[in-house]
Phi, psi and omega in degrees: 000324179293329180291328179288329180287338182278350182288149181295332181292316180294319179295321179294315181296317179296318179292324178295314179296316179297319181291322178293316179298317180294323179295315179297316181298314181293324179294315179295318180296321180284328184276341184303311179296323179293324178293321178297316179298316180296320179296318179296317179297320179294319179297320178295319179296320180295317179295316181297320178296323179291323182293311186270327184079000181241156174274347183213160177207129185242170179294323179298321179293322175298316180298316178297319179297316178296319178299317179296320178297318179296317180296319177299317180297317178297317180296321177297318180297314179296321178297318177297317179297319179294321177297318179295317179296319178297318178296319179295318179296318179298317179296319179293324177296319177297318179297317178298318178298320179294317179295319178299317179298318177297317180296316179299320178296316179296319178300315182296316181294322178293317179299320178295321182289324182292314183274355183284117176230117181283169182295321179295316181295321179297319179295315179295319179297322180295317179295316180296317181296322177293321180295312182289336178291328181280340178286165174288152181303325181293318180290321179296320180294320180299320180287317183294333178295331182281345184267165175282160188296320182296320179293318179299317180297317180297318180294314181295330179290339178277344182273161177282151182299326181289338177275323181292326183308305180295329181291000000 
C-alpha cells in the first residue's frame, strides 16, 4: 500500500483533493459574514412588507395620506361644532316653547281680567252711565277726565250712541 502512495498519480490525486477542500473551506469562511448580512437584510425586508402591505410607497402616497388625515380632522371638528349648535338650538327651542306657554297664560289671564265684569260692577256701571247721560256733556267730560281709562270705557259702553256722541 505504501508503494501505491509513492506513485505520481496518487500524489496528484491527493494534492487535488486537498486543494479542493482548502478552496471550499476558505470560500465558506469568507462568505459567512456576507451571508449573515444578507439574512438580516432579508429579515428587514420581510418585516417592512408586513407593515405596509405594499411593495412600494411613494411621496405622493404620503402626501395623499396626510391630506386625508387633515380632512378627517376638519370633518370631525365640523361635526362637533354642528352637534354643539344642534344642542344649543334644541335648548333654545325648549326655552321658546316655555316662554310662549307663559305668554299664552298671561294673555288669557289679562283677557279674563279685562272682560271680567262682576254683577255688582255691572249694576254700578249702569247707574253711573244713566247719571252721566243726564248731565250736560261739559259736566260729564269734567267728571270722566278724573277717572281711569278702563272705567271710562266701561261707562261709555253702557250709554247709547246718541248720548256718547256729544260727550
